[in-house]
Amino acid sequence: MLESIRSSKEAIELEDKYGAHNYHPLPVVLSKGEGVYVWDVEGKKYFDFLSSYSAVNQGHCHPKIVGALTDQAQTLTLTSRAFYNDVLGVFEQYVTNYFGFDKVLPMNTGAEAVETAIKISRKYAYEKRGIPENEAKIVVCENNFHGRTTTIISFSNDEGARKNFGPYTPGFVKIPYNDIDALESVLKNDKSIAAFLVEPIQGEAGVMTPDDDFIARAKEVCSANDVLLIADEIQTGIARTGSLLAVCGNCTCESKCERQEGSYVRPDMLVLGKAISGGVYPVSAVLTDDHIMEVIKPGQHGSTFGGNPLGAKVAMAALEVVDDEKLAQNARNLGEVFRERMNKFIEKSESVTLVRGRGLLNAIVINDTQESSTAWDICVALKENGLLAKPTHGNIIRFAPPLVMTEDELHECCDIIEKTILEFEKTWKK
């Protein structure tokens, strides 16, 4: 067995030979991370402008979060839910107060949390609303990304994620994203709808940002039809978009964000993952109120690792960092700086046509087809210049740095982005 990887080439060859080829990573092998930076095997330093798809909002290896992990790891890591442990209840009280809900059901991964929300909403529909069993439907949006389990890919329209994985799970109705009229029509004409599952911003689809009042109007339509609104904030939550959540309707969230403008709403169910543990340990959660969560009884849902003391301690530390370091406020301020710079850059760029986003979840659109390699080629060039980002949907580059970034660091990153793209355009052929 190798004691350590000696080169990036060696690491890539090992993965290629022994690992499933279910990802297409940039050709960089990372071995260390701290704050907004990562280093490769050869010691080259990069700005991380992806944050592990917004899991590392608090920065790499945050000492407070890592400290919580190591302290608890030396005491008790796992009991399963066959027994109580002395951390879970403390976490449950902390996280429900933090987000303003009555109950939480902790899991491990984002996809597990989405599956959990789907199960709860269906059970609620049968037992509280009287929808006949096995007839409940859930409305979702086109171009959604909620995970990769069999159930979730059943309502995806990404053929890369779907094709040849059927038969698919029924019970889902797709509508266009950001289309209130379509939602209202479905709910009015189909009384078997249990819930509307939606991302407040569609990250994987290319940081598609809806109208400012979309979620608020969706909540009104759902409430009028006794349908649950499920907000999937796995990627947008935990300060990424400049507020604690992309949709905030309770005073707790608003006071943490110090953000009062705009239109916010409290969902019936909140789905969290990724940055709830700062990228240190897999933790996810579904939060809702008593009258909904009470449909789940012993033995009806769970996970061996869900609610383990290690994850609970890590998650509390990660959420404390968000407050202590005012990460929502920083994301909001730096997001405005980033979009202002990119909009000015677009005026002199041939290849970049649009920047969109909220907080520090942003994307630029490249003037080429989705089938082209242009966005990928730009990301490879960015890597060579010390910044790591990744394309999505072919001609879109997503930019999501850790929220601990300073304004000086952000400007340095914008300099790299602008310089790289202008150099690329000298030889670029559309």
Coordinates of C-alpha atoms in Angstrom, one line a residue:
M1 CA 0.0 0.0 0.0
L2 CA 1.2 3.5 -0.8
E3 CA 2.1 5.6 2.2
S4 CA 1.2 8.8 0.4
I5 CA 0.5 10.2 -3.0
R6 CA 3.7 11.5 -4.6
S7 CA 2.2 13.5 -7.5
S8 CA -1.0 14.7 -9.0
K9 CA -0.5 12.3 -12.0
E10 CA -0.2 9.3 -9.6
A11 CA -3.4 10.3 -7.7
I12 CA -5.4 10.8 -11.0
E13 CA -4.2 7.4 -12.3
L14 CA -5.2 5.6 -9.1
E15 CA -8.7 7.1 -9.2
D16 CA -9.1 6.3 -12.9
K17 CA -8.0 2.7 -12.4
Y18 CA -9.8 1.8 -9.1
G19 CA -12.7 4.2 -8.8
A20 CA -16.1 4.4 -10.5
H21 CA -16.1 7.1 -13.2
N22 CA -19.2 8.9 -12.0
Y23 CA -17.5 12.4 -11.8
H24 CA -15.5 14.5 -14.2
P25 CA -13.2 16.6 -12.0
L26 CA -10.9 19.3 -13.1
P27 CA -7.3 18.0 -13.4
V28 CA -6.2 19.2 -9.9
V29 CA -5.4 17.0 -6.9
L30 CA -6.0 18.8 -3.6
S31 CA -4.2 17.8 -0.4
K32 CA -4.8 20.7 2.0
G33 CA -7.3 23.4 2.7
E34 CA -7.5 26.5 5.0
G35 CA -10.0 29.3 4.9
V36 CA -10.6 30.3 1.3
Y37 CA -7.5 28.5 0.0
V38 CA -6.6 24.9 -1.1
W39 CA -3.3 23.5 -2.1
D40 CA -2.5 20.7 -4.5
V41 CA -0.1 17.8 -4.0
E42 CA 2.8 19.8 -5.5
G43 CA 2.1 22.7 -3.1
K44 CA 0.5 25.1 -5.5
K45 CA -2.0 27.4 -3.8
Y46 CA -5.5 28.2 -5.2
F47 CA -8.6 30.2 -4.3
D48 CA -11.5 27.8 -3.9
F49 CA -14.4 29.4 -5.8
L50 CA -16.7 26.4 -5.5
S51 CA -16.7 25.7 -1.7
S52 CA -17.5 22.0 -2.3
Y53 CA -20.8 23.1 -3.9
S54 CA -21.5 25.4 -0.9
A55 CA -20.7 22.9 1.8
V56 CA -17.7 24.8 3.0
N57 CA -19.3 28.2 3.6
Q58 CA -17.3 28.6 6.8
G59 CA -14.0 28.0 5.0
H60 CA -11.8 24.9 4.9
C61 CA -10.9 23.3 8.2
H62 CA -12.4 26.0 10.4
P63 CA -10.7 25.6 13.8
K64 CA -13.9 25.9 15.8
I65 CA -15.7 23.3 13.8
V66 CA -12.7 20.9 13.6
G67 CA -12.2 21.4 17.3
A68 CA -15.8 20.3 18.0
L69 CA -15.2 17.2 15.8
T70 CA -12.0 16.2 17.5
D71 CA -13.3 16.8 21.0
Q72 CA -16.4 14.7 20.5
A73 CA -14.6 12.0 18.5
Q74 CA -12.5 11.3 21.6
T75 CA -15.7 10.9 23.7
L76 CA -18.5 9.2 21.7
T77 CA -19.1 9.0 18.0
L78 CA -22.1 6.8 17.4
T79 CA -24.8 5.1 19.4
S80 CA -27.4 4.7 16.6
R81 CA -30.9 5.7 17.6
A82 CA -31.4 2.5 19.5
F83 CA -30.4 4.5 22.5
Y84 CA -30.5 8.1 23.6
N85 CA -27.2 10.1 23.6
D86 CA -26.4 13.2 25.6
V87 CA -25.8 15.5 22.5
L88 CA -28.8 14.9 20.2
G89 CA -31.4 16.6 22.4
V90 CA -29.1 19.6 22.8
F91 CA -28.6 19.8 19.1
E92 CA -32.4 19.5 18.4
Q93 CA -33.2 22.3 20.8
Y94 CA -30.4 24.5 19.3
V95 CA -31.3 23.9 15.6
T96 CA -35.1 24.3 16.0
N97 CA -34.6 27.6 17.9
Y98 CA -32.0 28.7 15.4
F99 CA -34.4 28.3 12.4
G100 CA -37.7 28.8 14.2
F101 CA -39.4 25.4 13.9
D102 CA -40.9 23.0 16.4
K103 CA -39.2 19.8 15.3
V104 CA -36.2 18.5 13.4
L105 CA -35.5 15.1 11.9
P106 CA -31.7 14.8 11.4
M107 CA -30.2 12.7 8.6
N108 CA -26.8 12.6 6.9
T109 CA -26.8 13.7 3.3
G110 CA -28.9 16.2 1.3
A111 CA -30.5 13.5 -0.8
E112 CA -31.6 11.7 2.4
A113 CA -33.1 14.9 3.7
V114 CA -35.1 15.4 0.5
E115 CA -36.3 11.8 0.6
T116 CA -37.3 12.4 4.2
A117 CA -39.3 15.5 3.3
I118 CA -41.1 13.6 0.5
K119 CA -42.1 10.8 2.9
I120 CA -43.3 13.2 5.6
S121 CA -45.4 15.3 3.2
R122 CA -47.0 12.2 1.7
K123 CA -47.8 10.7 5.1
Y124 CA -49.2 14.1 6.2
A125 CA -51.4 14.2 3.1
Y126 CA -52.9 10.7 3.8
E127 CA -53.3 11.0 7.6
K128 CA -54.2 14.7 8.0
R129 CA -55.7 15.8 4.7
G130 CA -57.5 12.6 3.7
I131 CA -55.9 12.1 0.3
P132 CA -56.4 8.4 -0.6
E133 CA -53.3 6.4 0.1
N134 CA -50.9 6.1 -2.8
E135 CA -52.5 8.9 -4.7
A136 CA -50.6 11.9 -3.3
K137 CA -48.5 13.9 -5.8
I138 CA -45.7 16.4 -5.3
V139 CA -45.1 19.4 -7.6
V140 CA -41.5 20.0 -8.6
C141 CA -39.9 22.4 -11.0
E142 CA -38.2 21.7 -14.3
N143 CA -34.4 21.7 -14.2
N144 CA -34.5 20.9 -10.5
F145 CA -31.6 19.3 -8.7
H146 CA -32.5 17.6 -5.4
G147 CA -30.1 14.7 -5.4
R148 CA -29.4 11.4 -7.2
T149 CA -31.5 8.7 -5.5
T150 CA -33.9 6.7 -7.6
T151 CA -36.9 8.6 -6.4
I152 CA -35.3 12.0 -7.0
I153 CA -33.9 11.3 -10.5
S154 CA -37.4 10.1 -11.3
F155 CA -38.5 13.8 -11.4
S156 CA -35.4 15.2 -13.0
N157 CA -35.2 16.3 -16.6
D158 CA -31.4 15.9 -16.7
E159 CA -31.0 12.9 -19.0
G160 CA -27.4 12.4 -17.7
A161 CA -28.8 11.8 -14.3
R162 CA -31.9 9.8 -15.4
K163 CA -31.3 7.7 -18.5
N164 CA -31.1 3.9 -18.0
F165 CA -31.8 4.1 -14.2
G166 CA -35.6 3.4 -14.5
P167 CA -38.2 2.3 -13.9
Y168 CA -39.0 5.6 -12.3
T169 CA -41.0 6.5 -9.2
P170 CA -44.4 8.0 -10.0
G171 CA -46.2 10.7 -8.1
F172 CA -44.5 13.9 -9.3
V173 CA -45.8 16.8 -11.4
K174 CA -43.3 19.1 -13.1
I175 CA -44.0 22.8 -13.8
P176 CA -41.7 25.6 -15.2
Y177 CA -39.5 27.2 -12.6
N178 CA -40.6 30.7 -11.5
D179 CA -44.1 30.2 -12.9
I180 CA -46.8 31.0 -10.4
D181 CA -49.6 30.7 -12.9
A182 CA -48.5 27.1 -13.6
L183 CA -48.4 26.3 -9.9
E184 CA -51.8 27.8 -9.3
S185 CA -53.3 25.9 -12.2
V186 CA -51.9 22.5 -11.0
L187 CA -53.1 23.0 -7.4
K188 CA -56.5 24.3 -8.5
N189 CA -57.2 21.3 -10.8
D190 CA -55.6 18.5 -8.9
K191 CA -56.7 18.0 -5.3
S192 CA -54.2 15.1 -4.7
I193 CA -51.2 17.5 -4.5
A194 CA -49.5 17.0 -1.2
A195 CA -46.6 19.5 -1.5
F196 CA -44.5 21.8 -3.7
L197 CA -40.8 21.0 -3.5
V198 CA -38.7 23.9 -4.7
E199 CA -35.2 25.4 -4.6
P200 CA -35.3 29.1 -3.8
I201 CA -32.5 29.5 -6.4
Q202 CA -31.7 26.6 -8.8
G203 CA -27.9 26.2 -8.2
E204 CA -27.1 23.2 -10.4
A205 CA -29.3 24.6 -13.2
G206 CA -26.9 27.6 -13.4
V207 CA -27.8 29.8 -10.5
M208 CA -31.3 30.5 -11.9
T209 CA -32.6 33.3 -9.6
P210 CA -36.4 33.7 -9.7
D211 CA -38.5 36.8 -9.3
D212 CA -38.2 38.4 -5.9
D213 CA -41.8 37.5 -5.0
F214 CA -41.8 34.0 -6.4
I215 CA -41.5 32.1 -3.2
A216 CA -43.8 34.4 -1.3
R217 CA -46.5 34.0 -3.9
A218 CA -45.9 30.2 -4.0
K219 CA -46.5 30.1 -0.3
E220 CA -49.8 32.0 -0.7
V221 CA -50.9 29.6 -3.4
C222 CA -49.9 26.5 -1.4
S223 CA -51.6 27.8 1.8
A224 CA -54.8 28.5 -0.1
N225 CA -54.9 24.9 -1.4
D226 CA -53.7 23.2 1.9
V227 CA -50.5 22.2 0.2
L228 CA -47.1 22.1 2.0
L229 CA -44.3 24.3 0.7
I230 CA -41.0 22.4 1.0
A231 CA -37.9 24.7 0.6
D232 CA -34.8 22.8 -0.4
E233 CA -32.1 25.0 1.0
I234 CA -29.3 22.4 0.9
Q235 CA -27.2 24.7 -1.4
T236 CA -28.8 28.1 -0.8
G237 CA -29.0 27.9 3.0
I238 CA -26.6 28.8 5.8
A239 CA -25.8 32.3 4.7
R240 CA -24.8 31.5 1.1
T241 CA -27.2 34.0 -0.5
G242 CA -26.7 36.9 1.9
S243 CA -29.3 35.9 4.4
L244 CA -29.4 32.9 6.8
L245 CA -31.8 31.2 4.3
A246 CA -32.7 32.3 0.8
V247 CA -36.3 32.4 2.2
C248 CA -36.6 33.8 5.7
G249 CA -39.9 34.6 7.3
N250 CA -39.4 34.4 11.0
C251 CA -37.9 37.0 13.3
T252 CA -35.1 34.8 14.4
C253 CA -33.7 34.5 10.8
E254 CA -34.1 38.2 10.1
S255 CA -32.3 39.2 13.2
K256 CA -29.4 36.9 12.4
C257 CA -29.1 38.4 8.9
E258 CA -29.9 42.0 9.8
R259 CA -31.8 42.0 6.6
Q260 CA -35.3 43.5 6.5
E261 CA -35.9 44.4 2.9
G262 CA -37.5 42.1 0.3
S263 CA -40.1 39.5 0.4
Y264 CA -39.5 36.4 2.6
V265 CA -41.6 33.5 3.6
R266 CA -41.5 30.7 6.2
P267 CA -41.8 27.3 4.4
D268 CA -43.9 24.5 5.9
M269 CA -40.8 22.3 5.7
L270 CA -37.1 23.3 5.5
V271 CA -34.5 21.0 4.1
L272 CA -30.9 21.6 5.0
G273 CA -27.5 19.9 4.4
K274 CA -24.0 20.8 3.1
A275 CA -22.9 23.9 5.2
I276 CA -25.0 23.0 8.2
S277 CA -21.8 21.1 9.2
G278 CA -19.2 23.3 7.4
G279 CA -18.0 20.5 5.2
V280 CA -16.5 18.7 8.2
Y281 CA -18.9 15.8 8.6
P282 CA -22.1 14.7 6.7
V283 CA -25.2 16.2 8.4
S284 CA -28.6 17.1 7.0
A285 CA -31.9 17.9 8.5
V286 CA -35.6 18.4 7.9
L287 CA -37.3 21.0 10.0
T288 CA -41.1 21.5 10.4
D289 CA -43.8 22.0 13.0
D290 CA -45.5 19.6 15.4
H291 CA -48.7 19.1 13.5
I292 CA -46.7 17.9 10.5
M293 CA -43.8 16.0 12.1
E294 CA -46.1 14.1 14.4
V295 CA -47.2 11.8 11.6
I296 CA -43.8 10.1 11.9
K297 CA -43.9 7.3 14.5
P298 CA -41.2 5.0 15.9
G299 CA -39.9 2.6 13.2
Q300 CA -41.3 4.5 10.3
H301 CA -38.1 6.4 9.2
G302 CA -34.5 6.7 10.3
S303 CA -30.9 6.2 9.7
T304 CA -28.1 4.4 11.6
F305 CA -26.0 7.6 11.6
G306 CA -28.8 10.2 11.6
G307 CA -28.5 12.3 14.8
N308 CA -25.2 10.9 15.9
P309 CA -23.4 12.9 18.6
L310 CA -20.4 13.6 16.4
G311 CA -22.5 15.2 13.6
A312 CA -24.6 17.1 16.2
K313 CA -21.6 18.7 17.8
V314 CA -20.1 19.7 14.5
A315 CA -23.4 21.2 13.2
M316 CA -23.8 23.4 16.3
A317 CA -20.3 24.7 16.0
A318 CA -20.8 25.3 12.3
L319 CA -23.9 27.4 12.9
E320 CA -22.2 29.3 15.7
V321 CA -19.5 30.3 13.2
V322 CA -22.2 31.7 10.9
D323 CA -23.3 34.0 13.7
D324 CA -20.0 34.8 15.2
E325 CA -18.4 35.9 12.0
K326 CA -21.5 37.5 10.4
L327 CA -21.2 35.3 7.3
A328 CA -24.6 36.2 5.9
Q329 CA -23.8 39.9 6.0
N330 CA -20.4 39.3 4.4
A331 CA -21.9 37.2 1.7
R332 CA -24.5 39.9 0.9
N333 CA -21.9 42.7 0.8
L334 CA -19.3 40.7 -1.3
G335 CA -22.0 39.4 -3.6
E336 CA -22.9 43.0 -4.6
V337 CA -19.2 43.8 -5.2
F338 CA -18.7 40.7 -7.3
R339 CA -21.8 41.3 -9.5
E340 CA -20.9 45.0 -9.9
R341 CA -17.4 44.0 -11.1
M342 CA -18.6 41.3 -13.4
N343 CA -21.2 43.6 -15.0
K344 CA -18.5 46.1 -15.8
F345 CA -16.3 43.3 -17.2
I346 CA -19.1 42.1 -19.5
E347 CA -19.0 45.5 -21.3
K348 CA -15.5 44.6 -22.6
S349 CA -15.8 40.8 -22.8
E350 CA -16.8 38.9 -26.0
S351 CA -17.4 35.6 -24.2
V352 CA -19.3 36.6 -21.0
T353 CA -22.9 37.7 -21.6
L354 CA -24.5 37.7 -18.2
V355 CA -23.9 37.5 -14.5
R356 CA -26.6 36.4 -12.1
G357 CA -27.0 35.4 -8.5
R358 CA -27.6 36.4 -4.9
G359 CA -25.0 36.8 -2.1
L360 CA -22.0 34.7 -2.9
L361 CA -23.9 32.2 -5.1
N362 CA -23.3 33.5 -8.6
A363 CA -22.8 32.4 -12.2
I364 CA -21.6 33.8 -15.5
V365 CA -23.0 32.7 -18.8
I366 CA -20.6 32.1 -21.6
N367 CA -21.6 33.0 -25.2
D368 CA -21.5 29.5 -26.5
T369 CA -23.7 26.4 -26.7
Q370 CA -24.3 24.0 -23.9
E371 CA -22.6 21.3 -25.9
S372 CA -19.4 23.4 -26.3
S373 CA -16.2 22.9 -24.1
T374 CA -15.7 26.7 -23.7
A375 CA -16.8 27.0 -20.1
W376 CA -14.7 23.9 -19.2
D377 CA -11.7 25.3 -21.0
I378 CA -12.0 28.6 -19.2
C379 CA -12.1 26.8 -15.8
V380 CA -9.0 24.9 -16.8
A381 CA -7.3 28.2 -17.6
L382 CA -8.6 29.7 -14.2
K383 CA -7.0 26.7 -12.5
E384 CA -3.6 27.5 -14.1
N385 CA -4.0 31.0 -12.8
G386 CA -4.8 29.9 -9.2
L387 CA -8.6 29.9 -9.0
L388 CA -10.8 26.8 -8.9
A389 CA -14.4 26.8 -10.3
K390 CA -16.5 24.4 -12.3
P391 CA -18.9 24.7 -15.2
T392 CA -22.5 23.6 -15.0
H393 CA -24.9 22.9 -17.9
G394 CA -22.1 23.4 -20.5
N395 CA -21.9 27.1 -20.9
I396 CA -22.3 28.4 -17.3
I397 CA -19.6 28.8 -14.7
R398 CA -20.7 28.8 -11.1
F399 CA -18.8 31.0 -8.6
A400 CA -19.4 30.2 -4.9
P401 CA -16.3 31.0 -2.7
P402 CA -16.2 30.4 1.1
L403 CA -18.1 33.1 2.9
V404 CA -15.1 34.0 5.1
M405 CA -13.5 35.7 2.1
T406 CA -12.4 39.3 2.5
E407 CA -13.1 42.1 0.1
D408 CA -9.4 42.3 -0.9
E409 CA -9.4 38.6 -1.6
L410 CA -12.5 38.9 -3.7
H411 CA -11.0 41.7 -5.8
E412 CA -7.9 39.6 -6.3
C413 CA -10.2 36.7 -7.5
C414 CA -12.0 39.1 -9.8
D415 CA -8.7 40.2 -11.2
I416 CA -7.8 36.5 -11.9
I417 CA -11.2 35.8 -13.6
E418 CA -11.1 38.9 -15.8
K419 CA -7.4 38.4 -16.8
T420 CA -8.0 34.7 -17.6
I421 CA -11.0 35.3 -19.7
L422 CA -9.5 38.2 -21.7
E423 CA -6.4 36.0 -22.4
F424 CA -8.7 33.1 -23.4
E425 CA -10.6 35.4 -25.8
K426 CA -7.5 36.1 -27.8
T427 CA -7.6 32.6 -29.2
W428 CA -11.3 31.8 -28.7
K429 CA -13.4 30.8 -31.7
K430 CA -17.1 30.7 -31.2

